[in-house]
Amino acid sequence: MTTQGEPLLSASFRLDPAFTVAPVSRRTFGSFVEHMGRCVYTGIYEPGHPTADTDGFRQDVLALTRELGVSVVRYPGGNFVSGYRWEDGIGPVAERPVRRDLAWHCLETNEVGIDEFMRWAGKAGVEVIYALNLGTRGIQEALDVHEYLNHPDRTRLAELRRSNGTDKPYGVRMFCLGNELDGPWQTGHKTAHEYGRLAAETANALRSADPDLELVAVGSSNSSMTTFAAWEAEVLEQTYEAVDYISAHAYYEPVEGDIASFLASSVDMDHFVERVVATADSVGARLKSTKRIMVSFDEWNVWRQADFQSGITAADPSEWAVAPRVIEDRYDVTDAVVVGSLLISLLRHSDRVTAACQAQLVNVIAPIRSEPGGPAWRQTIFHPFAITSRLARGQVLRVEPHGPLYDTARFGEVPMVDAVATYDAEAGEVSVFVVNRGQDQPISLTVPLGGFGGTFEVAESWTLADPDLSAANTEDEPDRVVPVEASGVTITDEELRLELPPVSWSAIRLVTR
Ligand code: AHR
């Protein structure tokens, strides 16, 4: 409430079970574990840690991973994968080679490889998306890693997996055909033509082994790439019938003095998805194909890349360290609101974005932080992800907010309120996810329930906001920023009302009375 006792601004959107977009895809709530910085070593894996289990996995991090509601994890990179030899990470640990990782200029000990990671994924209860190295390697190595992972027995690599302790095939369904090969920074960077051909041939070979795999062609590393859209068009011309997905990656950061645009980052994500879909569909039309390519948004998050590039959080390049501290961004209240709104954008596009991975899971631009030998805690961005993953069920419902606009340098006028809803008809539950991107005033939100009739009560409501937008969770104060019960929540047969503080993310679950 304002000091006068009344919110000055109001907004509304109607909820209607007829406005379905698509079923909620559980893979929207994916994450990413790269052999980078301290994501693997002292992140998920730290044998000497007081909470480590007999496999060396930190159980505090495992518990937080489950609580985060992660459904699927992309592994093992990232830029790392484009120089990675998967076979370095199998067999007796003492015999595994230490290698240079040119992507992040550090040393990879290979203590954790495929078998360890698959064991961790089983404990975390997550599916694995395996990213193949199409930077320094090619079709044969892709087939080899697939054989090791998925072939039941009798072949050399299936028997090698069995002799390394895993009888049954892992049954990995989804494979990324490389990582960010459009980027000049990528080891094995390629033109769209070169990559498209390699991706098509690799996909065809993998499908000869297993026609049911789900394959992701590399899309643009971000929508500002000069090759954006032309890359997707050329790659899909060559791979259209061989792949199921095109990838998208996007990282958002505040630009000095322009928080307004940062808060509207989901406008950029909306445009990004819609442009990739338009490009894919135009290739499909030209090829006279009835198939629809889906988007795998398999890297997204808030990342202060300006700090990284200026060396503030970069590893010392002279060092060749093992698991150095790299891009361990500390997230604040504004970042959490942006992450919440990016999840709204992903859900809104559930008809075409059916997989997404927040990058990354632990320590490296991550919702979970851990200290070697010390505690693990939830960053601010943990909360909107965990609650959205838990509450988004059934069908995604499109909503059209009406309300105040605000000016941004990057996107022009933008609605202050953005929202999406989900409806689980079987459980009789509706969940609403909403942000107030305005910085100055609370907004009184009214949600007419006309399409549903007066059958709901509020089961739970959450708001993440704070007068101090720079507040963050730290080792000393791990719960400085947590969601609290939403304020001003009332429900009648006709409408739901709640109050949205400035710069806030909220979620509310309604159940049938
Ligand atoms: O997630 C960090 C890095 O960002 C990944 O390794 C790369 O794919 C992207 O550029």
Coordinates of C-alpha atoms and ligand atoms in Angstrom, one line a residue:
M1 CA 0.0 0.0 0.0
T2 CA 1.1 3.6 -0.5
T3 CA 1.4 6.0 2.3
Q4 CA -2.1 7.2 1.4
G5 CA -3.3 3.7 2.1
E6 CA -4.4 3.0 -1.5
P7 CA -2.2 1.7 -4.4
L8 CA -2.1 4.2 -7.2
L9 CA -1.9 1.9 -10.1
S10 CA -4.1 -1.0 -11.2
A11 CA -3.9 -3.8 -13.7
S12 CA -6.0 -6.8 -14.7
F13 CA -6.1 -9.9 -16.8
R14 CA -8.8 -12.5 -17.3
L15 CA -8.2 -16.2 -16.6
D16 CA -10.0 -18.5 -18.9
P17 CA -9.5 -22.3 -19.3
A18 CA -10.3 -21.9 -23.0
F19 CA -7.1 -19.9 -23.6
T20 CA -4.7 -22.8 -23.6
V21 CA -1.2 -22.6 -25.1
A22 CA 0.1 -26.1 -24.7
P23 CA 0.8 -28.6 -21.9
V24 CA 3.4 -27.5 -19.4
S25 CA 6.6 -29.3 -20.5
R26 CA 8.5 -30.6 -17.4
R27 CA 11.7 -30.0 -19.4
T28 CA 11.1 -26.3 -19.1
F29 CA 12.6 -26.6 -15.6
G30 CA 16.0 -27.8 -16.8
S31 CA 19.4 -26.8 -15.5
F32 CA 23.0 -27.1 -16.7
V33 CA 26.1 -28.7 -15.2
E34 CA 29.3 -27.8 -17.1
H35 CA 32.8 -28.7 -16.2
M36 CA 33.5 -25.1 -15.5
G37 CA 34.7 -23.2 -12.4
R38 CA 33.3 -24.9 -9.3
C39 CA 30.1 -26.3 -10.8
V40 CA 31.3 -29.9 -10.7
Y41 CA 34.3 -29.9 -8.3
T42 CA 33.2 -28.5 -4.9
G43 CA 29.8 -27.9 -6.4
I44 CA 28.0 -31.2 -6.9
Y45 CA 31.2 -33.3 -6.1
E46 CA 33.5 -32.9 -3.1
P47 CA 34.6 -36.2 -1.6
G48 CA 36.0 -34.7 1.6
H49 CA 32.9 -32.6 2.4
P50 CA 31.1 -33.4 5.7
T51 CA 27.8 -34.1 3.7
A52 CA 29.5 -36.1 1.0
D53 CA 28.0 -39.6 0.3
T54 CA 30.1 -42.6 -0.5
D55 CA 30.3 -41.5 -4.2
G56 CA 31.7 -38.1 -3.1
F57 CA 28.5 -36.2 -3.9
R58 CA 27.5 -33.3 -1.6
Q59 CA 24.2 -34.2 -0.1
D60 CA 23.4 -30.6 0.8
V61 CA 23.7 -29.7 -2.9
L62 CA 21.7 -32.7 -3.9
A63 CA 18.9 -31.8 -1.5
L64 CA 18.8 -28.2 -2.9
T65 CA 18.8 -29.5 -6.4
R66 CA 15.7 -31.6 -5.6
E67 CA 14.1 -28.7 -3.9
L68 CA 14.8 -26.5 -6.9
G69 CA 12.5 -28.7 -8.9
V70 CA 15.0 -29.4 -11.7
S71 CA 13.7 -31.9 -14.2
V72 CA 16.5 -32.3 -16.7
V73 CA 20.2 -31.3 -16.7
R74 CA 22.4 -30.6 -19.7
Y75 CA 25.9 -31.9 -19.4
P76 CA 29.0 -31.7 -19.7
G77 CA 29.1 -28.2 -21.4
G78 CA 29.0 -25.5 -22.7
N79 CA 32.2 -24.2 -24.2
F80 CA 34.0 -27.0 -22.3
V81 CA 32.5 -29.7 -24.4
S82 CA 33.9 -28.4 -27.6
G83 CA 37.4 -29.7 -26.6
Y84 CA 36.3 -32.6 -24.4
R85 CA 37.3 -36.2 -24.8
W86 CA 34.5 -38.2 -23.1
E87 CA 36.6 -41.3 -22.8
D88 CA 39.1 -39.5 -20.5
G89 CA 36.4 -39.6 -17.8
I90 CA 35.7 -43.3 -17.7
G91 CA 37.5 -46.3 -16.0
P92 CA 39.7 -46.2 -12.8
V93 CA 39.9 -42.6 -11.6
A94 CA 43.6 -42.9 -10.8
E95 CA 44.4 -43.7 -14.4
R96 CA 42.4 -40.8 -15.9
P97 CA 44.5 -38.1 -17.5
V98 CA 44.6 -34.5 -16.4
R99 CA 43.9 -32.3 -19.5
R100 CA 44.0 -28.6 -20.3
D101 CA 40.6 -27.0 -20.7
L102 CA 41.1 -24.3 -23.3
A103 CA 37.6 -22.9 -23.0
W104 CA 38.1 -21.8 -19.4
H105 CA 41.9 -21.9 -19.3
C106 CA 42.1 -24.4 -16.4
L107 CA 42.9 -28.0 -15.7
E108 CA 40.3 -30.8 -15.9
T109 CA 41.2 -33.8 -13.7
N110 CA 38.4 -36.0 -15.1
E111 CA 37.6 -37.3 -11.6
V112 CA 34.0 -36.9 -12.6
G113 CA 33.0 -38.3 -16.0
I114 CA 29.9 -39.9 -17.6
D115 CA 29.4 -42.8 -15.1
E116 CA 29.8 -40.5 -12.0
F117 CA 27.5 -37.8 -13.5
M118 CA 24.8 -40.3 -14.5
R119 CA 25.0 -41.7 -10.9
W120 CA 24.6 -38.2 -9.5
A121 CA 21.6 -37.5 -11.9
G122 CA 19.9 -40.7 -10.6
K123 CA 20.3 -39.4 -7.1
A124 CA 19.0 -36.0 -8.0
G125 CA 16.1 -37.6 -9.9
V126 CA 16.8 -35.7 -13.1
E127 CA 16.9 -36.6 -16.8
V128 CA 20.2 -35.9 -18.6
I129 CA 20.6 -34.0 -21.9
Y130 CA 24.0 -35.0 -23.2
A131 CA 25.9 -32.5 -25.2
L132 CA 28.3 -33.9 -27.9
N133 CA 31.6 -32.5 -28.9
L134 CA 31.3 -31.3 -32.5
G135 CA 34.0 -28.7 -32.1
T136 CA 37.2 -30.8 -32.2
R137 CA 35.4 -34.1 -32.8
G138 CA 32.8 -35.6 -35.1
I139 CA 30.5 -38.4 -36.2
Q140 CA 32.6 -41.3 -34.9
E141 CA 33.0 -39.9 -31.4
A142 CA 29.3 -39.0 -31.2
L143 CA 28.5 -42.6 -32.1
D144 CA 31.0 -43.9 -29.6
V145 CA 29.6 -41.9 -26.7
H146 CA 26.1 -42.9 -27.7
E147 CA 27.1 -46.6 -27.8
Y148 CA 28.7 -46.3 -24.3
L149 CA 25.7 -44.6 -22.9
N150 CA 22.8 -46.5 -24.5
H151 CA 23.8 -49.8 -26.2
P152 CA 22.7 -52.7 -24.0
D153 CA 25.6 -55.2 -24.3
R154 CA 28.0 -57.3 -26.5
T155 CA 29.6 -54.3 -28.3
R156 CA 33.0 -53.1 -27.2
L157 CA 31.8 -49.8 -25.7
A158 CA 28.6 -51.3 -24.1
E159 CA 30.8 -54.0 -22.5
L160 CA 33.3 -51.3 -21.4
R161 CA 30.4 -49.5 -19.6
R162 CA 29.4 -52.8 -18.0
S163 CA 32.9 -53.5 -16.9
N164 CA 33.0 -50.0 -15.4
G165 CA 30.1 -51.0 -13.2
T166 CA 26.8 -50.1 -15.1
D167 CA 25.0 -53.1 -16.5
K168 CA 22.0 -51.4 -17.9
P169 CA 22.1 -48.7 -20.6
Y170 CA 21.5 -45.2 -19.3
G171 CA 18.8 -44.6 -21.9
V172 CA 19.7 -40.9 -22.6
R173 CA 17.1 -39.6 -25.0
M174 CA 18.1 -36.0 -25.8
F175 CA 21.5 -35.1 -27.3
C176 CA 22.8 -31.6 -28.3
L177 CA 24.8 -31.7 -31.5
G178 CA 27.6 -29.5 -30.2
N179 CA 27.6 -26.1 -28.4
E180 CA 27.6 -22.5 -29.7
L181 CA 29.5 -23.4 -32.9
D182 CA 28.4 -20.0 -34.4
G183 CA 30.7 -18.2 -31.9
P184 CA 34.3 -17.3 -32.8
W185 CA 35.2 -18.1 -29.2
Q186 CA 34.2 -21.7 -29.6
T187 CA 36.9 -24.3 -30.1
G188 CA 36.1 -25.7 -33.6
H189 CA 34.0 -22.6 -34.6
K190 CA 32.3 -23.2 -37.9
T191 CA 30.3 -21.5 -40.6
A192 CA 26.6 -22.3 -40.7
H193 CA 27.2 -24.3 -43.8
E194 CA 30.0 -26.4 -42.3
Y195 CA 28.1 -26.9 -39.1
G196 CA 24.8 -27.7 -40.8
R197 CA 26.4 -30.5 -42.8
L198 CA 28.3 -32.0 -39.9
A199 CA 25.1 -31.8 -37.7
A200 CA 23.0 -33.5 -40.3
E201 CA 25.5 -36.3 -40.9
T202 CA 25.9 -36.8 -37.1
A203 CA 22.1 -36.8 -36.6
N204 CA 21.6 -39.3 -39.4
A205 CA 24.3 -41.6 -38.0
L206 CA 22.8 -41.4 -34.5
R207 CA 19.4 -42.2 -35.8
S208 CA 20.7 -45.3 -37.6
A209 CA 21.6 -46.5 -34.0
D210 CA 18.3 -45.3 -32.5
P211 CA 15.6 -43.5 -34.5
D212 CA 13.8 -42.3 -31.4
L213 CA 16.5 -40.0 -30.1
E214 CA 15.7 -36.3 -29.7
L215 CA 18.3 -34.2 -31.3
V216 CA 19.1 -30.5 -30.9
A217 CA 20.9 -28.5 -33.6
V218 CA 23.0 -25.6 -32.4
G219 CA 21.2 -22.2 -32.9
S220 CA 22.6 -18.8 -32.2
S221 CA 24.7 -18.1 -29.1
N222 CA 22.6 -15.0 -28.6
S223 CA 20.2 -12.9 -30.7
S224 CA 22.8 -10.1 -31.1
M225 CA 25.1 -12.4 -33.2
T226 CA 25.6 -10.8 -36.7
T227 CA 24.6 -14.3 -38.1
F228 CA 21.4 -14.5 -36.0
A229 CA 18.5 -16.0 -38.0
A230 CA 20.7 -16.5 -41.1
W231 CA 22.6 -19.2 -39.0
E232 CA 19.3 -20.9 -38.0
A233 CA 18.0 -20.8 -41.6
E234 CA 21.1 -22.3 -43.1
V235 CA 21.5 -25.0 -40.4
L236 CA 17.9 -26.0 -40.6
E237 CA 18.0 -26.2 -44.4
Q238 CA 20.4 -29.0 -43.9
T239 CA 19.1 -30.6 -40.8
Y240 CA 15.4 -30.1 -40.8
E241 CA 14.2 -33.7 -41.1
A242 CA 17.1 -35.0 -39.0
V243 CA 16.7 -33.0 -35.8
D244 CA 13.8 -32.1 -33.4
Y245 CA 15.1 -28.9 -31.8
I246 CA 17.1 -25.8 -32.5
S247 CA 18.9 -24.3 -29.5
A248 CA 18.7 -20.8 -28.1
H249 CA 21.0 -19.2 -25.5
A250 CA 20.5 -15.8 -23.8
Y251 CA 22.1 -14.1 -20.8
Y252 CA 20.8 -10.8 -19.4
E253 CA 22.5 -8.2 -17.3
P254 CA 21.8 -4.7 -16.1
V255 CA 23.5 -1.9 -18.0
E256 CA 24.7 0.9 -15.7
G257 CA 21.8 3.3 -15.1
D258 CA 19.2 1.3 -17.0
I259 CA 17.5 -1.0 -14.6
A260 CA 14.2 -0.4 -16.5
S261 CA 15.4 -2.3 -19.6
F262 CA 17.0 -5.0 -17.5
L263 CA 13.6 -5.6 -15.8
A264 CA 12.1 -6.0 -19.2
S265 CA 14.6 -8.7 -20.3
S266 CA 11.7 -11.1 -21.0
V267 CA 10.6 -8.8 -23.9
D268 CA 13.9 -9.7 -25.5
M269 CA 13.4 -13.4 -24.8
D270 CA 9.9 -13.2 -26.3
H271 CA 11.3 -11.7 -29.5
F272 CA 14.1 -14.2 -29.6
V273 CA 11.8 -17.2 -29.4
E274 CA 9.3 -15.8 -31.9
R275 CA 12.1 -15.0 -34.4
V276 CA 13.6 -18.4 -34.1
V277 CA 10.2 -20.0 -34.5
A278 CA 9.4 -17.8 -37.6
T279 CA 12.8 -18.7 -39.1
A280 CA 12.3 -22.5 -38.5
D281 CA 8.8 -22.4 -39.9
S282 CA 9.9 -20.5 -43.0
V283 CA 12.5 -23.3 -43.7
G284 CA 9.8 -25.9 -43.1
A285 CA 7.5 -24.1 -45.5
R286 CA 10.2 -24.0 -48.2
L287 CA 10.9 -27.7 -47.7
K288 CA 7.2 -28.4 -47.8
S289 CA 7.6 -30.3 -44.5
T290 CA 4.7 -30.9 -42.0
K291 CA 7.2 -31.2 -39.2
R292 CA 7.6 -28.5 -36.6
I293 CA 11.0 -27.8 -35.0
M294 CA 10.9 -27.0 -31.3
V295 CA 13.2 -24.6 -29.4
S296 CA 15.5 -25.9 -26.7
F297 CA 16.4 -22.8 -24.7
D298 CA 19.2 -24.7 -23.2
E299 CA 21.2 -21.8 -21.7
W300 CA 19.5 -18.8 -20.1
N301 CA 20.0 -16.7 -17.0
V302 CA 21.1 -13.4 -15.6
W303 CA 24.9 -13.1 -16.0
R304 CA 26.9 -10.0 -15.3
Q305 CA 29.2 -10.6 -18.3
A306 CA 30.6 -7.1 -18.1
D307 CA 32.3 -8.0 -14.7
F308 CA 33.6 -11.2 -16.3
Q309 CA 35.0 -9.5 -19.4
S310 CA 36.6 -6.8 -17.3
G311 CA 38.4 -9.5 -15.3
I312 CA 36.7 -9.0 -12.0
T313 CA 35.5 -12.6 -11.8
A314 CA 37.6 -14.2 -14.5
A315 CA 40.1 -16.9 -13.6
D316 CA 43.7 -15.8 -13.7
P317 CA 44.8 -16.9 -17.2
S318 CA 48.4 -17.6 -16.0
E319 CA 47.4 -20.1 -13.5
W320 CA 46.0 -23.3 -15.1
A321 CA 44.1 -24.0 -11.8
V322 CA 41.8 -26.9 -11.0
A323 CA 38.2 -25.7 -10.5
P324 CA 39.0 -22.0 -10.1
R325 CA 36.3 -19.5 -8.9
V326 CA 34.8 -18.4 -12.2
I327 CA 31.7 -16.2 -12.6
E328 CA 30.2 -16.8 -9.2
D329 CA 27.7 -14.1 -9.6
R330 CA 25.8 -13.0 -6.5
Y331 CA 22.2 -12.5 -7.3
D332 CA 20.0 -9.7 -5.8
V333 CA 16.3 -9.0 -5.7
T334 CA 16.1 -7.4 -9.1
D335 CA 17.8 -10.5 -10.6
A336 CA 15.3 -12.8 -9.0
V337 CA 12.4 -10.7 -10.5
V338 CA 14.0 -10.9 -13.9
V339 CA 14.5 -14.7 -13.6
G340 CA 10.8 -15.0 -12.6
S341 CA 9.8 -13.0 -15.6
L342 CA 12.0 -15.1 -18.0
L343 CA 10.2 -18.2 -16.7
I344 CA 6.9 -16.5 -17.5
S345 CA 8.2 -16.0 -21.1
L346 CA 9.4 -19.6 -21.4
L347 CA 6.0 -20.9 -20.2
R348 CA 4.1 -18.5 -22.5
H349 CA 5.9 -20.1 -25.4
S350 CA 5.3 -23.7 -24.3
D351 CA 3.8 -24.6 -27.7
R352 CA 7.3 -24.2 -29.2
V353 CA 9.8 -24.1 -26.3
T354 CA 9.6 -27.6 -24.8
A355 CA 13.0 -27.7 -23.1
A356 CA 15.0 -25.0 -21.3
C357 CA 18.0 -25.1 -19.1
Q358 CA 18.9 -22.4 -16.6
A359 CA 22.7 -22.0 -16.7
Q360 CA 24.2 -23.2 -14.5
L361 CA 23.2 -25.2 -11.4
V362 CA 25.8 -24.6 -8.7
N363 CA 28.3 -21.8 -8.1
V364 CA 28.8 -20.8 -11.8
I365 CA 26.0 -18.2 -12.4
A366 CA 23.8 -20.4 -10.3
P367 CA 20.8 -20.6 -8.1
I368 CA 22.8 -22.8 -5.6
R369 CA 26.0 -21.6 -4.0
S370 CA 28.4 -23.9 -2.1
E371 CA 31.7 -23.3 -0.3
P372 CA 34.4 -26.0 -0.1
G373 CA 34.1 -27.7 3.2
G374 CA 31.3 -25.2 4.1
P375 CA 27.6 -24.7 3.6
A376 CA 25.4 -24.6 0.5
W377 CA 22.6 -22.0 0.2
R378 CA 19.9 -20.6 -2.1
Q379 CA 20.6 -17.5 -4.1
T380 CA 17.7 -15.1 -4.7
I381 CA 17.0 -16.6 -8.1
F382 CA 16.5 -20.0 -6.6
H383 CA 13.1 -19.0 -5.3
P384 CA 11.1 -18.1 -8.4
F385 CA 12.5 -21.1 -10.2
A386 CA 11.6 -23.6 -7.4
I387 CA 8.1 -22.2 -6.9
T388 CA 7.3 -22.0 -10.7
S389 CA 8.6 -25.5 -11.2
R390 CA 6.4 -26.8 -8.3
L391 CA 3.2 -24.9 -9.2
A392 CA 3.2 -24.9 -13.0
R393 CA 1.0 -28.0 -13.8
G394 CA -1.4 -29.0 -16.6
Q395 CA -2.0 -26.6 -19.4
V396 CA -0.4 -23.2 -19.9
L397 CA -3.0 -20.5 -20.1
R398 CA -2.4 -17.3 -22.1
V399 CA -3.3 -14.1 -20.3
E400 CA -3.4 -10.6 -21.6
P401 CA -2.6 -8.0 -18.9
H402 CA -4.0 -4.5 -19.2
G403 CA -2.4 -1.9 -17.1
P404 CA 0.3 0.8 -16.9
L405 CA 3.2 1.0 -19.2
Y406 CA 6.8 2.3 -18.6
D407 CA 9.5 3.6 -20.8
T408 CA 12.7 1.6 -21.5
A409 CA 15.8 2.6 -23.5
R410 CA 16.0 -0.8 -25.1
F411 CA 12.4 -1.9 -25.8
G412 CA 10.4 1.4 -25.8
E413 CA 7.1 1.2 -23.8
V414 CA 6.7 -2.0 -21.9
P415 CA 3.8 -3.2 -19.7
M416 CA 4.7 -3.1 -16.0
V417 CA 2.8 -6.3 -15.4
D418 CA 3.6 -9.5 -17.1
A419 CA 2.0 -12.8 -16.3
V420 CA 1.1 -16.4 -17.3
A421 CA -1.1 -19.0 -15.7
T422 CA -1.4 -22.8 -15.7
Y423 CA -4.5 -24.9 -15.2
D424 CA -4.5 -28.5 -14.0
A425 CA -8.0 -29.6 -14.8
E426 CA -7.6 -33.0 -13.1
A427 CA -6.5 -31.5 -9.8
G428 CA -8.8 -28.6 -10.2
E429 CA -5.9 -26.1 -9.6
V430 CA -4.9 -22.9 -11.2
S431 CA -1.5 -21.2 -10.7
V432 CA -0.7 -17.6 -11.6
F433 CA 2.8 -16.2 -12.0
V434 CA 3.1 -12.4 -12.3
V435 CA 5.7 -9.7 -12.1
N436 CA 5.5 -5.9 -11.5
R437 CA 8.5 -4.4 -13.4
G438 CA 7.6 -0.9 -12.3
Q439 CA 10.1 0.6 -9.9
D440 CA 8.1 3.2 -8.1
Q441 CA 4.6 2.0 -7.1
P442 CA 2.6 -1.0 -6.0
I443 CA 0.0 -2.2 -8.5
S444 CA -3.4 -3.5 -7.5
L445 CA -4.1 -6.5 -9.6
T446 CA -7.5 -7.8 -10.4
V447 CA -8.0 -11.2 -12.1
P448 CA -11.6 -11.9 -13.2
L449 CA -12.3 -15.6 -12.9
G450 CA -15.2 -15.4 -15.3
G451 CA -14.1 -18.3 -17.5
F452 CA -13.9 -20.6 -14.5
G453 CA -16.9 -19.7 -12.4
G454 CA -16.8 -19.1 -8.7
T455 CA -15.2 -22.3 -7.5
F456 CA -11.7 -21.4 -6.2
E457 CA -10.0 -20.6 -2.9
V458 CA -6.4 -19.5 -2.4
A459 CA -4.2 -22.4 -1.4
E460 CA -0.9 -20.5 -1.2
S461 CA 0.5 -17.2 -2.4
W462 CA 4.1 -15.9 -2.6
T463 CA 5.8 -12.6 -3.3
L464 CA 9.5 -11.9 -3.7
A465 CA 10.3 -8.2 -3.2
D466 CA 12.4 -6.0 -1.0
P467 CA 12.8 -2.2 -0.4
D468 CA 16.6 -2.8 -0.9
L469 CA 16.8 -4.1 -4.5
S470 CA 20.5 -5.0 -4.0
A471 CA 19.8 -7.4 -1.1
A472 CA 21.2 -10.8 -1.7
N473 CA 21.7 -14.1 0.1
T474 CA 25.2 -14.9 1.4
E475 CA 27.0 -17.6 3.3
D476 CA 26.5 -15.4 6.5
E477 CA 22.9 -14.5 5.7
P478 CA 21.5 -17.3 3.5
D479 CA 17.9 -16.3 4.0
R480 CA 18.1 -12.5 3.7
V481 CA 15.8 -12.6 0.6
V482 CA 13.0 -15.2 0.7
P483 CA 9.5 -15.2 -0.7
V484 CA 6.8 -14.2 1.8
E485 CA 3.0 -14.5 1.7
A486 CA 1.6 -12.2 -0.9
S487 CA -0.2 -9.1 0.4
G488 CA -3.8 -7.9 -0.2
V489 CA -5.0 -11.3 -1.5
T490 CA -8.7 -11.7 -1.6
I491 CA -10.9 -14.0 -3.7
T492 CA -14.6 -14.0 -4.5
D493 CA -16.7 -15.9 -7.0
E494 CA -16.0 -13.3 -9.5
E495 CA -12.3 -12.3 -9.1
L496 CA -9.0 -12.7 -7.4
R497 CA -7.2 -9.6 -6.1
L498 CA -3.6 -9.1 -4.9
E499 CA -1.1 -6.3 -4.5
L500 CA 2.1 -6.3 -6.4
P501 CA 4.9 -4.4 -4.8
P502 CA 7.3 -2.5 -7.1
V503 CA 10.0 -4.7 -8.6
S504 CA 8.3 -7.9 -7.5
W505 CA 7.6 -11.5 -8.6
S506 CA 4.5 -13.3 -7.2
A507 CA 2.9 -16.7 -7.6
I508 CA -0.5 -17.9 -6.4
R509 CA -2.1 -21.3 -6.4
L510 CA -5.9 -21.6 -6.4
V511 CA -7.7 -24.8 -5.6
T512 CA -11.3 -25.9 -6.2
R513 CA -13.5 -25.3 -3.2
Ligands
AHR1 O1 27.3 -21.0 -19.2 C1 28.5 -20.4 -19.4 C2 28.9 -20.4 -20.9 O2 28.1 -19.6 -21.6 C3 28.8 -21.7 -21.6 O3 29.9 -22.5 -21.5 C4 28.7 -21.3 -23.1 O4 28.0 -22.3 -23.8 C5 28.0 -20.0 -23.0 O5 28.6 -19.0 -23.8

